[in-house]
XYZ file of C-alpha atoms in Angstrom:
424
model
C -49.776 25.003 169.751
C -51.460 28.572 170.258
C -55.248 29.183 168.996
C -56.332 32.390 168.246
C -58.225 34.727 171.126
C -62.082 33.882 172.037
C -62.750 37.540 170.267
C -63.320 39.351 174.212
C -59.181 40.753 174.109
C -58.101 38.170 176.566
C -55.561 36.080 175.196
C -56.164 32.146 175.628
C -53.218 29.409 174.888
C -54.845 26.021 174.528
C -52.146 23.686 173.663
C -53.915 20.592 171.620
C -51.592 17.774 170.790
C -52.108 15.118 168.358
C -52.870 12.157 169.969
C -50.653 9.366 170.117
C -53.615 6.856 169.093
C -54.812 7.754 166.286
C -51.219 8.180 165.186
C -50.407 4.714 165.998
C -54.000 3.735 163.754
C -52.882 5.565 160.741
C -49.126 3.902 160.584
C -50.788 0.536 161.274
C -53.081 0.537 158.307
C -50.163 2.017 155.872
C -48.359 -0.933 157.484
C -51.189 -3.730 156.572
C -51.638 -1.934 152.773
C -48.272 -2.828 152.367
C -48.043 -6.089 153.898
C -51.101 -7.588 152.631
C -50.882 -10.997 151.867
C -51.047 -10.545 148.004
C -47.258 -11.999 147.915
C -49.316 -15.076 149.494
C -51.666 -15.103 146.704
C -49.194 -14.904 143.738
C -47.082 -17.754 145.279
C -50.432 -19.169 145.002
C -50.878 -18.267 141.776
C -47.411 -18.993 140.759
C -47.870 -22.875 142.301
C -51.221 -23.408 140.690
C -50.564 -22.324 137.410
C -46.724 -23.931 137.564
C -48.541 -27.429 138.593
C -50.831 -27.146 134.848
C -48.263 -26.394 133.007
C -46.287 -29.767 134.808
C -49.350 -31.600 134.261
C -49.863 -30.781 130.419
C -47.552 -27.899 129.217
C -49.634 -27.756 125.739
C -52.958 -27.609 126.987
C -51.841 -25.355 129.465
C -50.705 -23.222 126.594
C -53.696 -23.411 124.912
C -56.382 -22.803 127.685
C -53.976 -19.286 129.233
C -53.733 -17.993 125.075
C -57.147 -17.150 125.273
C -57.509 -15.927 128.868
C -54.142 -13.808 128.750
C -52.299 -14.316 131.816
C -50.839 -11.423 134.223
C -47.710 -10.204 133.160
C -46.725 -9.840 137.042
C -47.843 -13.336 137.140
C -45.356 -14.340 133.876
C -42.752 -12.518 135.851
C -43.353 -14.925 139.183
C -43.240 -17.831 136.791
C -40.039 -17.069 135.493
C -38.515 -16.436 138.447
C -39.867 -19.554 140.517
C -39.123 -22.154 137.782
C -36.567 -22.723 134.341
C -37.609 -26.156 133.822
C -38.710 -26.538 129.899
C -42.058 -26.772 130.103
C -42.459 -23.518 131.861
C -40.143 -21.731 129.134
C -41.967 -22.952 126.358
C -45.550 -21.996 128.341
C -43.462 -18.155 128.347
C -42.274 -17.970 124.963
C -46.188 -19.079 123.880
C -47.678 -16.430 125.450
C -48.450 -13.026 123.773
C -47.652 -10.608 126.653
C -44.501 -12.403 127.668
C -41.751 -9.029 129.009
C -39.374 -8.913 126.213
C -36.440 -9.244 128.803
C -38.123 -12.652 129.505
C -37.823 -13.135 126.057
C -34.675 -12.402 125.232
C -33.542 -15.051 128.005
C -35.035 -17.619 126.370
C -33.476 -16.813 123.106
C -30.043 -16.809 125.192
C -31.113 -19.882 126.194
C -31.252 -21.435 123.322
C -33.428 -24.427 123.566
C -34.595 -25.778 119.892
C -38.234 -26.432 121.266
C -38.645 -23.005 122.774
C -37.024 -21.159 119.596
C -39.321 -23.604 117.231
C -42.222 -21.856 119.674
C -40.438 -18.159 119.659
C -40.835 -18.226 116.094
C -44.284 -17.378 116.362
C -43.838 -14.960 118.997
C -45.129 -11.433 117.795
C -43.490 -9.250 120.364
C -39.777 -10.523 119.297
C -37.742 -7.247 117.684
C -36.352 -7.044 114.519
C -32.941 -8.178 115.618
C -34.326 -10.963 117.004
C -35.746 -12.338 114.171
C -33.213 -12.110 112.335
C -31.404 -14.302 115.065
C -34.056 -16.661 114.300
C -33.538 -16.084 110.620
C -30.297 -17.248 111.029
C -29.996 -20.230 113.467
C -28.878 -23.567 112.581
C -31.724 -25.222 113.870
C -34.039 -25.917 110.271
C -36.683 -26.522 112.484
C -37.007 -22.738 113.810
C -36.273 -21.315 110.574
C -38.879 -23.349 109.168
C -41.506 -22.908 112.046
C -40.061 -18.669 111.457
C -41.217 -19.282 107.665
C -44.570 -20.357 108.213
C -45.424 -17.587 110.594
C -46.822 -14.463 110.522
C -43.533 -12.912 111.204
C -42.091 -13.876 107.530
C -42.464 -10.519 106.310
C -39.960 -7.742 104.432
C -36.278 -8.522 105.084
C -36.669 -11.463 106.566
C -38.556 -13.248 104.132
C -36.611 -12.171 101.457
C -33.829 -13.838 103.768
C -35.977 -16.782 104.152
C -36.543 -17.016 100.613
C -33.085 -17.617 99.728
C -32.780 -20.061 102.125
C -30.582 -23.243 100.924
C -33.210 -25.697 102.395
C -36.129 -26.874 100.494
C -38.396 -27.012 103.890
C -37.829 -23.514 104.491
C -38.588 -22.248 101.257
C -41.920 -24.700 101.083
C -42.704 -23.409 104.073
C -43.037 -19.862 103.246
C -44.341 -20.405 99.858
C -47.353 -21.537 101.887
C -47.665 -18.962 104.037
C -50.590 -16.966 103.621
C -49.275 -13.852 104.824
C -46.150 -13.527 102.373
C -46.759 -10.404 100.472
C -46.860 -10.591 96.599
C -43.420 -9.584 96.128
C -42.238 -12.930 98.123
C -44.542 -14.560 95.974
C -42.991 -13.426 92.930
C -39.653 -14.547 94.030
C -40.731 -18.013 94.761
C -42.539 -18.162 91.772
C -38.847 -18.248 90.088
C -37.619 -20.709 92.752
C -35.106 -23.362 91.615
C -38.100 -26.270 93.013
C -41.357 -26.907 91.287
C -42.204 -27.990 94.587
C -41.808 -24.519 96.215
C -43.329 -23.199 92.932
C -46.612 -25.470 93.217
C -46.825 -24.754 96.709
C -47.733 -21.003 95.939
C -50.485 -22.811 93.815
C -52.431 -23.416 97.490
C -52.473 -19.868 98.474
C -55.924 -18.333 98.491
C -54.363 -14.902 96.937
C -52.301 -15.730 95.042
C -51.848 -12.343 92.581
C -53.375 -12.825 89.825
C -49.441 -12.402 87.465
C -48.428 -15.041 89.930
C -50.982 -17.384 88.188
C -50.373 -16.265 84.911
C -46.412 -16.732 85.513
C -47.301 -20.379 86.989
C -50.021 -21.532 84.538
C -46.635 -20.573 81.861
C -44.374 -22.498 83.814
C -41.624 -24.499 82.087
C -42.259 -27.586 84.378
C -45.379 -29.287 82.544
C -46.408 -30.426 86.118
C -46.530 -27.074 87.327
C -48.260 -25.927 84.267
C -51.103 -28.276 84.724
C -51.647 -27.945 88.668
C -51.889 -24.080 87.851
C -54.466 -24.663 85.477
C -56.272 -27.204 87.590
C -56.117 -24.865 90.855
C -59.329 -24.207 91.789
C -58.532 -20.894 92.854
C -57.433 -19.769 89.160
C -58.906 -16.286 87.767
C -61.204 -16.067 85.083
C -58.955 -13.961 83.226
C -56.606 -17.291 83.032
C -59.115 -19.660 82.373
C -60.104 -17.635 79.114
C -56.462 -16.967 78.443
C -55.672 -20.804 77.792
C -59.078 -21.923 76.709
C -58.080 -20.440 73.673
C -54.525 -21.031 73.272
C -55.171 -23.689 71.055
C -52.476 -25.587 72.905
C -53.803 -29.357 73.385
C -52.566 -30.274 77.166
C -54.021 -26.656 77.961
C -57.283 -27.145 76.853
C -57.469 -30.781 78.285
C -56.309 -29.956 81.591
C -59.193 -27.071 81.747
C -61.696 -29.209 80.247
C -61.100 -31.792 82.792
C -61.883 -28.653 85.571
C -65.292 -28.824 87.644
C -67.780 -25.979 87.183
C -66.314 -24.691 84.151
C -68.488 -21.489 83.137
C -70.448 -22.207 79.933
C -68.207 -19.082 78.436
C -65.311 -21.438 78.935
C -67.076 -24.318 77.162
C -67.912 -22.567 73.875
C -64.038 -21.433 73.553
C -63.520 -24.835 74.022
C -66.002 -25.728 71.723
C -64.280 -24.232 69.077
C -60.779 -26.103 69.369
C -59.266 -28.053 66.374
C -58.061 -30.787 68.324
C -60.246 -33.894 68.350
C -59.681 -34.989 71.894
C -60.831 -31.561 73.087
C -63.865 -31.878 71.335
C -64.811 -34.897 72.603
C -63.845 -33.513 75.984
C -66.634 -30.920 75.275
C -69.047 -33.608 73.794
C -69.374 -35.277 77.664
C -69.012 -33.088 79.823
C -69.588 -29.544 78.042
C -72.291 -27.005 78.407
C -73.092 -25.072 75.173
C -76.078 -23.495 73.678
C -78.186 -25.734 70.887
C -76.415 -23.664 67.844
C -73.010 -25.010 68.964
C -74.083 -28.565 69.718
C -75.636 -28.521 65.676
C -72.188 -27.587 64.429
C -70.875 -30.511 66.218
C -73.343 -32.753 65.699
C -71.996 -31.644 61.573
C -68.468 -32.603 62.366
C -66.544 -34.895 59.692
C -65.450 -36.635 62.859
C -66.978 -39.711 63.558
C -65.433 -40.069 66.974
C -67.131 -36.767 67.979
C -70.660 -37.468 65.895
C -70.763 -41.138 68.464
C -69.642 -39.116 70.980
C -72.854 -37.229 70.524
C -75.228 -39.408 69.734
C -74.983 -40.981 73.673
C -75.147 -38.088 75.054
C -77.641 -37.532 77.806
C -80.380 -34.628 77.536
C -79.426 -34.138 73.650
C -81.083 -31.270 72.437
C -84.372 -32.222 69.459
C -82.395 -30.319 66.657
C -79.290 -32.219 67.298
C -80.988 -35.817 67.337
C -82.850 -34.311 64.002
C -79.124 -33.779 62.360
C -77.767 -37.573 64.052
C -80.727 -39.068 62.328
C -79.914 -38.852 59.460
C -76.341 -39.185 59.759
C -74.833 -41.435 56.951
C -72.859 -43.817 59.528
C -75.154 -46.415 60.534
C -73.538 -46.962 64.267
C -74.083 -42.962 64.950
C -77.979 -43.515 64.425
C -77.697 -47.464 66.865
C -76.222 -45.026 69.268
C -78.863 -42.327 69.086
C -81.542 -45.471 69.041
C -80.187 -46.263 72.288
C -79.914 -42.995 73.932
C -82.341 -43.279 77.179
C -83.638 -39.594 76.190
C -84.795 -40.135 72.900
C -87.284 -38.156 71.376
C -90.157 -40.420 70.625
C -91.007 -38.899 67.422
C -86.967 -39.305 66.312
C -87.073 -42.740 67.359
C -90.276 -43.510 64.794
C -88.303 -41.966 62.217
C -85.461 -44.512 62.975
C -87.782 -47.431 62.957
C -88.851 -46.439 59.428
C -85.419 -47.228 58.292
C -85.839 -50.672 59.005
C -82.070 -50.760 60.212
C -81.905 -54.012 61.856
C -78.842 -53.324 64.008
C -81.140 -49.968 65.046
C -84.078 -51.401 65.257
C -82.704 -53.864 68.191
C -80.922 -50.823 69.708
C -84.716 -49.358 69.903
C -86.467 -52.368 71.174
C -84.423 -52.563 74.346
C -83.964 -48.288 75.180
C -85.057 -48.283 78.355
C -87.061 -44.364 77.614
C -90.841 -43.741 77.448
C -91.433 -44.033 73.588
C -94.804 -45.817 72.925
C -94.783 -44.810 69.457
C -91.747 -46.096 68.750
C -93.054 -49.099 69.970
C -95.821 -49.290 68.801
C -94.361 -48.922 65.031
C -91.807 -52.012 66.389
C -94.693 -54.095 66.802
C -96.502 -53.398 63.454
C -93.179 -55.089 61.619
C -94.077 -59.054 62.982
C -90.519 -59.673 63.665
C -90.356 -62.559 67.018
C -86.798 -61.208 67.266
C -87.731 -57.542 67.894
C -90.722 -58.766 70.099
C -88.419 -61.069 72.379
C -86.179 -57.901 72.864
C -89.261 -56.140 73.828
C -90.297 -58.603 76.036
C -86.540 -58.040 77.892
C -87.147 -54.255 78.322
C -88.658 -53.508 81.494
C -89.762 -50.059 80.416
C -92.857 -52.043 78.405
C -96.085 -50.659 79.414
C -98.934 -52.990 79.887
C -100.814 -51.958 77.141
C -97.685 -52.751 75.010
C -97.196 -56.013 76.801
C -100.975 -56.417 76.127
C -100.677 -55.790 72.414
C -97.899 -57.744 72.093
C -99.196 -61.201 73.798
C -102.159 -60.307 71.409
C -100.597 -60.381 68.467
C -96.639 -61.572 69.007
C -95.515 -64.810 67.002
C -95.930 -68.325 68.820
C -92.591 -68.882 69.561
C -92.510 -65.538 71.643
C -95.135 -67.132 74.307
C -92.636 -69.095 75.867
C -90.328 -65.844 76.253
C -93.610 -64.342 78.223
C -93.931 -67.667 80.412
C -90.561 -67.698 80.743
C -90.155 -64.719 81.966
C -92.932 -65.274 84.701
C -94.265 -61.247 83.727
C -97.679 -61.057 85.642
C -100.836 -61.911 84.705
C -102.668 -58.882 86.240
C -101.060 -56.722 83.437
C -102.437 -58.568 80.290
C -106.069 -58.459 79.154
C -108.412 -60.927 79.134
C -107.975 -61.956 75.714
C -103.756 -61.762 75.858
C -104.605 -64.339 78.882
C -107.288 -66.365 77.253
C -104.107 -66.748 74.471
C -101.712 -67.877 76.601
C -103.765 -70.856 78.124
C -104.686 -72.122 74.847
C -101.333 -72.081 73.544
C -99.789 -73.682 76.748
């Protein structure tokens, strides 16, 4: 090679040639960037990860779904090893090569096409291979996954085994046009299953709560998952098993309650009359009812509102006031007014209610009546002023109820004591 003249007009040839060396350097490290020993470490690899999934092919699964593993590395895997375990650890995995895929649906094995059916990469055509095995296991494992979608579910959906139909009618990803198909499906099983979806459309429900299958009809209005809409919708059908089966619901809305409220059928009512919620002016009108059923029902009730013990207390039936007599929450004031009617089946009713009603009480005592102060003496709600007034001034008979019942000294008076000794 010829350089250019020094610039003075004399030609100069200096011939520079490139030495052999640093030619021999640069070929050697192309050389060792292409022979590096990363073949080493994916046999590695390859051996490692082939020895977990050996050791425990599902946990295996498991722990490499989260990390992702190489697809190089899935490549190696399928290459080095065909045993079962290893395809099923391939068709698990979410960046498995399709062609890798498609082997293993060649393959046929029912445990790795129960697993492909899962498998989100798989084509259309190979679902519908799926769609149509033999196997019920894959088509029902294809069914409850997230691949049960358009064509194929509608395939799926006219499948001639129950399992596969239950399957997808609890699929949460079905779209509402599966569910409408089900919701005509030949099984009240299939058609109660849609009943556990958490969105289920809200015609669905209507459809189901309507079902001919009385079964079906009360799961749908049971499901706790039913709309609003629906709930109001039967509360005031007027149709008995309706309005049971949603008064026998948990956290009905007080809305609900007052439909109910309003029913003609008896056993409703009295549904409403334990476990209802309704405003005061609602619990009056059924405290009115011709019903004695409902007006007993009442009259136990816990937390009764004043107004409605007013109307009870003066009920005509004299086992509708012994109940309200014996109602823990009775208004003190009511439960003087009851004493004054010198009922003696509600007088005993009031001499052992276990509420805080020393007027009551105290109008008890002024009657001198040893049976009503031995059921005193057996309620353990007496104060010790009333236990006090009543050593003081009970008959002589009722001392030996008071020793008999060994009630402690410390709570009578002085002169209640002084009594007791002299009449021992």
């Amino acid at each position: 090679m010829y350089l250019p003249g020094r610039g003075d007009g004399r030609p100069e040839t200096a011939a520079v040639e490139t030495t052999p060396p640093l030619l021999d350097a640069f070929q050697a490290l192309c050389f060792c960037t292409q022979t590096l020993p990363v073949n080493d470490n994916s046999h590695q690899s390859v051996s490692v990860l082939l020895g977990e999934i050996l050791a425990d092919c599902h946990r295996a699964i498991e722990n490499w779904r989260r990390r992702g593993v190489p697809i190089q590395l899935l490549r190696d895997l399928a290459a080095a090893d065909n045993s079962l375990p290893t395809r099923k650890f391939l068709a698990a995995q979410v960046n498995t090569p399709g062609r890798i895929l498609e082997d293993l649906l060649d393959q046929g094995d029912p445990e790795v096409l129960v697993i492909l059916a899962s498998q989100e990469r798989l084509t259309g055509g190979q679902l519908q291979r799926l769609a149509k095995s033999s196997l019920l296991a894959v088509r029902v494992a294809l069914a409850a996954s997230k691949n049960a979608s358009g064509p194929l579910a509608l395939l799926l959906a006219a499948d001639a085994e129950l399992e596969v139909r239950l399957a997808l009618a609890g699929n949460p990803a079905i779209s509402v046009r599966i569910q409408a198909v089900l919701s005509s499906d030949a099984s009240p099983l299939v058609r109660a299953e849609l009943l556990r979806l958490k969105r289920l459309d809200e015609e669905i429900q209507y459809a189901l709560c309507d079902d001919w299958d009385l079964l079906i009809h009360l799961k749908a209005l049971l499901s706790p998952r039913l709309s609003y809409s629906c709930l109001q919708n039967w509360a005031a059908s007027g149709e008995l098993i309706s309005q049971l089966a949603i008064a026998a619901r948990k956290n009905l809305p007080e809305e609900i309650w007052r439909i109910l409220a309003g029913s003609t059928h008896l056993q409703v009512q009295l549904a409403v009359a334990r476990h209802g919620q309704l405003p005061a002016e609602q619990w009056q009108d059924l405290a009115r009812s011709t019903a004695l059923a409902l007006r007993l029902e009442l009259a136990g009730k816990k937390q009764l509102p004043l107004p409605v013990q007013r109307i009870l207390a003066q009920d005509s039936d004299a086992g509708v006031r012994r109940a309200l007599a014996a109602n823990p929450d009775l208004d003190d004031g009511i439960g003087m007014f009851l004493a004054q009617g010198r009922n003696q089946t509600v007088l005993e009713a009031l001499a052992l209610n276990p509420g805080l009603l020393p007027g009551t009480r105290a109008e008890l005592l002024k009657l001198d009546s040893s049976e009503l102060q031995k059921m005193l003496l057996a309620n353990r709600a007496l104060t010790a002023e009333q236990l006090t007034l009543l050593v003081e001034n009970c008959a002589q008979e009722v001392l030996f109820h008071v020793r008999y019942r060994k009630l402690e000294a410390r709570l009578l008076s002085e002169k209640s004591r002084r009594r007791l000794v002299q009449e021992r």
